[in-house]
Amino acid sequence: TAPARDRLRIAIQKSGRLAEPARSLLTACGLSWRQSRDKLFCYGESLPVDLLLVRDDDIPGLIADGVCDFGIVGRNELDEQGAARRRIGLPDAYQALRGLNFGQCRLMLAVPEEWDWQGVQQLAGKRIATSYPAILADWLAERGVDAQVVELSGSVEIAPRLGTADLICDLVSSGATLAANQLKPVETLLESEAVLAGPVKTPDDARAGLMAMLLRRLDGVVKLQDSKLLMFRAELDRVSELARLLPDADPLVQLPDDGGHLRLQTMCHGALTWQRLEELERAGAQGLMVLSVERSLA
Ligand code: ATP
Ligand code: MG
């Protein structure tokens, strides 16, 4: 087991798709650091929480070894290394604690456009290029399909053209890369997003309190993304219809009333466009007000 520490360490990607959003998220949780962003180590100033800037591939291992307490990494990377550990009989050493609502993508099978896709049984005897060999091998095994997994560390999408594989298993977000390589997605193995990863067992020293505090702040920040406080007045007989128009909001809360009208407020977690406000107005809401929420401890 790793030695006790009184400062928390969080590993995030140094550069790449998750680097900037991970940093902004932690900043929104009230963290700040002394070092510039291109350094490997950032010393926490506002709280004893330091950052390690690394390649995303290294993050699960840093948590497993107890070098870092938390990491922000794609579920794809975490699951792949978890599946690889399980394949060689190692115990689980980390877990996804929270989905973070960014870095969305899918791990998909993609075949040459001219294939007439009939289903997984078509994969028998085929060669599949991927950077996710453990997830793919588990997925194939669950379906009883005997295909060959060809592990590549990058440029997976050109493997079919090069003749090194028949199809691929890779991350897809818009699908533009697949289309540019005359491939089409046919099966989803994993829906991924950036997650906060942590150890299976919380350390029993000063870090435990810091970890709990950070999780609480993170929940506040993630929950508030896209959330607004909505306030309005209405007649009592309009309230149920207005509530029906707000399926993405918390239950309406009644404030002390104001000369006959009810005054109501709610936290709405979906977009409140002008069009929606006009619709609410037609249904009897008056004096509609949409307010941004800076911080909240739910
Ligand atoms: P590093 O140098 O840190 O190893 P990388 O090249 O492995 O970087 P990025 O391309 O920056 O990683 O992707 C990081 C993560 O972003 C992926 O693991 C995945 O979770 C997420 N992601 C979101 N959309 C995509 C996409 N279209 N392609 C690849 N990754 C994506
Ligand atoms: Mg990587």
Coordinates of C-alpha atoms and ligand atoms in Angstrom, one line a residue:
T1 CA 0.0 0.0 0.0
A2 CA 1.1 3.6 -0.8
P3 CA 2.3 5.8 2.1
A4 CA 0.0 8.3 3.8
R5 CA -0.2 11.7 2.3
D6 CA -1.9 14.9 3.4
R7 CA -2.1 16.4 -0.1
L8 CA -4.4 15.1 -2.7
R9 CA -3.1 14.4 -6.3
I10 CA -5.3 14.4 -9.4
A11 CA -4.0 13.2 -12.7
I12 CA -5.4 14.8 -15.8
Q13 CA -4.4 14.7 -19.5
K14 CA -1.5 17.1 -20.3
S15 CA -2.7 17.9 -23.7
G16 CA -5.4 16.5 -25.9
R17 CA -9.2 16.5 -25.9
L18 CA -9.8 16.1 -22.2
A19 CA -7.0 18.5 -21.0
E20 CA -8.8 21.8 -21.1
P21 CA -12.3 20.7 -20.0
A22 CA -10.8 18.8 -17.1
R23 CA -8.9 21.8 -15.9
S24 CA -11.9 24.1 -16.2
L25 CA -14.0 21.7 -14.2
L26 CA -11.5 21.6 -11.4
T27 CA -11.2 25.3 -11.5
A28 CA -14.9 25.6 -11.2
C29 CA -14.6 23.4 -8.0
G30 CA -12.5 26.2 -6.5
L31 CA -9.0 24.8 -7.2
S32 CA -6.1 26.8 -8.3
W33 CA -2.4 26.0 -8.9
R34 CA 0.9 27.8 -8.9
Q35 CA 2.5 26.3 -12.0
S36 CA 1.9 27.2 -15.6
R37 CA -0.1 24.7 -17.5
D38 CA 2.7 23.1 -19.6
K39 CA 4.5 21.9 -16.5
L40 CA 4.1 18.3 -15.3
F41 CA 3.2 19.1 -11.8
C42 CA 0.9 21.9 -10.5
Y43 CA 1.1 22.8 -6.9
G44 CA -2.4 23.5 -5.4
E45 CA -2.7 26.9 -3.9
S46 CA -6.3 27.3 -2.7
L47 CA -6.4 23.8 -1.3
P48 CA -3.8 21.0 -0.8
V49 CA -4.8 19.4 -4.1
D50 CA -2.0 19.0 -6.7
L51 CA -2.3 18.2 -10.4
L52 CA -0.2 15.8 -12.4
L53 CA -0.3 16.4 -16.1
V54 CA 0.2 13.1 -18.0
R55 CA -0.8 11.1 -21.0
D56 CA -4.3 9.8 -20.6
D57 CA -3.1 6.2 -20.9
D58 CA -1.1 6.6 -17.7
I59 CA -4.0 7.7 -15.5
P60 CA -5.5 4.3 -14.6
G61 CA -2.1 3.0 -13.6
L62 CA -1.3 6.1 -11.5
I63 CA -4.4 5.5 -9.5
A64 CA -3.8 1.7 -9.3
D65 CA -0.3 2.4 -7.9
G66 CA -1.6 4.9 -5.4
V67 CA 0.5 7.7 -7.0
C68 CA -2.6 9.7 -7.7
D69 CA -5.9 9.7 -5.8
F70 CA -8.2 10.9 -8.6
G71 CA -7.9 11.0 -12.3
I72 CA -10.0 12.5 -15.1
V73 CA -10.0 10.0 -18.1
G74 CA -12.2 8.6 -20.7
R75 CA -14.4 5.7 -19.6
N76 CA -13.0 3.9 -22.7
E77 CA -9.4 4.1 -21.4
L78 CA -10.4 3.1 -17.9
D79 CA -12.5 0.2 -19.0
E80 CA -9.8 -1.0 -21.4
Q81 CA -7.1 -1.1 -18.7
G82 CA -9.6 -2.6 -16.3
A83 CA -10.5 -5.4 -18.7
A84 CA -6.8 -6.0 -19.5
R85 CA -6.0 -6.3 -15.7
R86 CA -8.9 -8.7 -15.3
R87 CA -7.7 -10.8 -18.2
I88 CA -4.4 -11.4 -16.5
G89 CA -6.0 -12.0 -13.1
L90 CA -5.2 -8.7 -11.4
P91 CA -7.8 -7.3 -9.0
D92 CA -9.8 -4.1 -9.8
A93 CA -7.7 -1.2 -8.6
Y94 CA -9.9 1.8 -9.6
Q95 CA -13.4 2.7 -10.4
A96 CA -15.4 5.4 -12.3
L97 CA -16.9 7.6 -9.6
R98 CA -18.7 10.2 -11.6
G99 CA -19.6 10.8 -15.3
L100 CA -18.5 14.3 -16.1
N101 CA -20.6 15.2 -19.1
F102 CA -17.8 16.0 -21.6
G103 CA -15.6 13.9 -23.9
Q104 CA -18.6 12.0 -25.2
C105 CA -17.8 9.3 -27.9
R106 CA -18.5 5.7 -28.7
L107 CA -16.4 2.7 -29.1
M108 CA -17.7 1.2 -32.3
L109 CA -17.1 -1.5 -34.9
A110 CA -16.8 0.0 -38.4
V111 CA -16.7 -2.0 -41.6
P112 CA -15.9 -1.0 -45.2
E113 CA -18.9 0.9 -46.7
E114 CA -19.5 -1.8 -49.3
W115 CA -20.2 -4.5 -46.7
D116 CA -23.8 -5.6 -46.3
W117 CA -23.9 -5.7 -42.5
Q118 CA -25.9 -8.7 -41.2
G119 CA -24.8 -8.9 -37.6
V120 CA -22.0 -10.1 -35.4
Q121 CA -21.9 -13.7 -36.8
Q122 CA -20.4 -12.1 -39.9
L123 CA -17.2 -11.4 -37.9
A124 CA -16.2 -15.0 -37.6
G125 CA -12.6 -15.4 -39.0
K126 CA -12.2 -11.7 -39.6
R127 CA -9.3 -9.5 -38.5
I128 CA -10.3 -6.5 -36.4
A129 CA -7.9 -3.6 -35.8
T130 CA -8.2 -1.7 -32.6
S131 CA -6.5 0.2 -29.8
Y132 CA -9.0 -1.5 -27.3
P133 CA -8.0 -5.1 -27.5
A134 CA -9.3 -6.2 -24.1
I135 CA -12.7 -4.6 -24.4
L136 CA -13.1 -6.0 -27.9
A137 CA -11.9 -9.5 -26.9
D138 CA -14.4 -9.5 -24.0
W139 CA -17.2 -8.3 -26.3
L140 CA -16.4 -11.0 -28.9
A141 CA -16.2 -13.7 -26.2
E142 CA -19.6 -12.7 -24.8
R143 CA -21.1 -13.2 -28.2
G144 CA -19.2 -16.4 -28.9
V145 CA -17.6 -14.9 -32.0
D146 CA -14.2 -16.2 -33.1
A147 CA -12.4 -13.2 -34.7
Q148 CA -8.8 -12.1 -34.7
V149 CA -8.0 -8.9 -32.7
V150 CA -5.2 -6.9 -34.3
E151 CA -3.8 -4.4 -31.8
L152 CA -2.7 -1.1 -33.2
S153 CA -1.7 2.0 -31.2
G154 CA -2.8 4.5 -33.7
S155 CA -4.2 5.2 -37.2
V156 CA -6.6 2.3 -36.8
E157 CA -8.9 3.7 -39.4
I158 CA -6.5 3.1 -42.3
A159 CA -5.9 -0.6 -41.4
P160 CA -8.6 -2.0 -43.8
R161 CA -7.1 0.0 -46.7
L162 CA -3.6 -1.2 -45.9
G163 CA -4.9 -4.8 -45.8
T164 CA -3.7 -5.3 -42.2
A165 CA -7.3 -5.9 -41.0
D166 CA -10.8 -6.4 -42.4
L167 CA -12.6 -4.0 -40.2
I168 CA -11.9 -1.8 -37.1
C169 CA -13.1 -1.1 -33.6
D170 CA -12.4 2.5 -32.7
L171 CA -13.7 5.7 -31.0
V172 CA -16.3 7.6 -33.0
S173 CA -17.8 11.0 -32.2
S174 CA -19.0 12.7 -35.4
G175 CA -18.2 9.8 -37.7
A176 CA -16.3 12.1 -40.1
T177 CA -13.0 10.1 -39.8
L178 CA -14.8 6.9 -40.6
A179 CA -16.5 8.4 -43.7
A180 CA -13.2 9.8 -44.9
N181 CA -11.8 6.3 -44.8
Q182 CA -14.8 4.7 -46.5
L183 CA -16.0 3.0 -43.3
K184 CA -19.4 2.8 -41.7
P185 CA -20.2 2.2 -38.0
V186 CA -22.3 -0.9 -37.3
E187 CA -22.1 -1.9 -33.6
T188 CA -21.6 0.1 -30.4
L189 CA -19.4 -1.6 -27.8
L190 CA -19.3 1.3 -25.3
E191 CA -20.8 4.7 -24.7
S192 CA -18.0 6.8 -23.3
E193 CA -17.5 10.1 -21.6
A194 CA -14.8 11.6 -19.4
V195 CA -15.1 10.3 -15.8
L196 CA -13.7 11.0 -12.5
A197 CA -11.8 7.9 -11.5
G198 CA -10.7 7.0 -8.0
P199 CA -9.4 4.1 -6.0
V200 CA -11.6 1.2 -5.0
K201 CA -10.7 1.9 -1.4
T202 CA -10.6 5.5 0.0
P203 CA -7.3 6.2 1.8
D204 CA -7.8 6.6 5.6
D205 CA -5.7 9.7 6.1
A206 CA -6.2 13.5 5.5
R207 CA -7.1 12.8 1.9
A208 CA -10.4 11.2 2.7
G209 CA -12.0 14.5 3.8
L210 CA -10.5 16.3 0.8
M211 CA -11.9 13.6 -1.6
A212 CA -15.4 13.9 -0.1
M213 CA -15.3 17.7 -0.3
L214 CA -14.2 17.6 -3.9
L215 CA -16.8 15.1 -4.9
R216 CA -19.5 17.2 -3.4
R217 CA -18.3 20.3 -5.2
L218 CA -18.0 18.4 -8.4
D219 CA -21.6 17.2 -8.1
G220 CA -22.7 20.8 -7.6
V221 CA -20.7 21.9 -10.7
V222 CA -21.8 19.1 -13.0
K223 CA -25.4 19.3 -11.9
L224 CA -25.5 23.0 -12.5
Q225 CA -24.2 22.9 -16.0
D226 CA -27.2 24.1 -18.2
S227 CA -29.3 24.6 -15.0
K228 CA -31.1 27.9 -14.5
L229 CA -33.3 29.2 -11.8
L230 CA -36.7 30.0 -13.3
M231 CA -39.1 32.4 -11.5
F232 CA -42.6 33.5 -12.5
R233 CA -46.1 34.3 -11.2
A234 CA -49.3 32.4 -12.1
E235 CA -52.9 31.8 -11.1
L236 CA -53.5 28.6 -9.1
D237 CA -55.5 26.9 -11.9
R238 CA -52.6 27.3 -14.3
V239 CA -50.0 25.6 -12.2
S240 CA -50.4 22.0 -13.2
E241 CA -50.2 22.8 -16.9
L242 CA -47.1 24.9 -16.3
A243 CA -45.5 22.0 -14.4
R244 CA -46.3 19.7 -17.3
L245 CA -44.4 22.1 -19.6
L246 CA -41.3 21.8 -17.3
P247 CA -40.5 18.0 -17.3
D248 CA -36.8 18.8 -17.0
A249 CA -37.2 21.0 -13.9
D250 CA -37.4 20.2 -10.2
P251 CA -40.9 20.4 -8.6
L252 CA -42.2 23.9 -8.5
V253 CA -41.7 25.7 -5.2
Q254 CA -44.2 28.3 -4.0
L255 CA -42.8 31.5 -2.6
P256 CA -44.9 33.9 -0.3
D257 CA -47.5 35.2 -2.6
D258 CA -48.0 38.6 -4.0
G259 CA -51.6 40.0 -4.1
G260 CA -53.6 37.0 -5.5
H261 CA -50.9 35.5 -7.8
L262 CA -48.8 32.6 -6.8
R263 CA -45.1 33.2 -7.0
L264 CA -43.2 30.1 -8.1
Q265 CA -39.7 29.1 -8.7
T266 CA -37.8 26.0 -9.9
M267 CA -34.4 24.8 -11.0
C268 CA -34.6 23.9 -14.7
H269 CA -32.0 21.5 -16.0
G270 CA -32.7 21.8 -19.8
A271 CA -32.4 24.8 -22.1
L272 CA -34.8 27.7 -21.5
T273 CA -35.0 29.2 -25.0
W274 CA -37.1 32.2 -25.9
Q275 CA -39.5 29.9 -27.5
R276 CA -40.0 27.9 -24.4
L277 CA -40.5 31.1 -22.3
E278 CA -43.2 32.3 -24.8
E279 CA -44.9 28.9 -24.5
L280 CA -44.9 29.1 -20.7
E281 CA -46.3 32.7 -21.0
R282 CA -49.1 31.5 -23.2
A283 CA -49.9 28.8 -20.6
G284 CA -50.3 31.5 -17.9
A285 CA -46.8 32.3 -16.5
Q286 CA -46.2 36.0 -15.9
G287 CA -43.1 38.0 -15.2
L288 CA -40.8 35.1 -16.2
M289 CA -37.3 35.4 -15.1
V290 CA -34.3 33.1 -15.8
L291 CA -31.4 33.4 -13.5
S292 CA -27.9 31.9 -13.7
V293 CA -26.7 29.9 -10.8
E294 CA -23.1 30.3 -9.8
R295 CA -22.7 27.6 -7.1
S296 CA -24.8 25.2 -5.2
L297 CA -24.4 22.6 -2.5
A298 CA -27.4 20.3 -2.9
Ligands
ATP1 P1 -2.5 11.2 -25.0 O1 -1.4 11.9 -25.6 O2 -2.9 11.8 -23.7 O3 -2.3 9.7 -24.9 P2 -4.6 10.5 -26.9 O4 -4.2 10.8 -28.3 O5 -4.6 9.2 -26.3 O6 -3.8 11.5 -25.9 P3 -7.1 12.2 -27.2 O7 -7.2 12.0 -28.7 O8 -6.7 13.5 -26.7 O9 -6.1 11.1 -26.6 O10 -8.4 11.6 -26.6 C1 -8.6 11.6 -25.2 C2 -10.0 11.0 -25.0 O11 -11.0 11.8 -25.5 C3 -10.3 9.6 -25.5 O12 -9.7 8.6 -24.8 C4 -11.8 9.6 -25.5 O13 -12.3 9.3 -24.2 C5 -12.2 11.1 -25.7 N1 -12.7 11.3 -27.1 C6 -13.8 12.0 -27.4 N2 -14.1 12.1 -28.7 C7 -13.1 11.4 -29.3 C8 -12.9 11.0 -30.6 N3 -13.6 11.4 -31.7 N4 -11.8 10.3 -30.9 C9 -10.9 9.9 -29.9 N5 -11.2 10.2 -28.6 C10 -12.3 10.9 -28.3
MG2 MG -3.6 8.2 -25.0

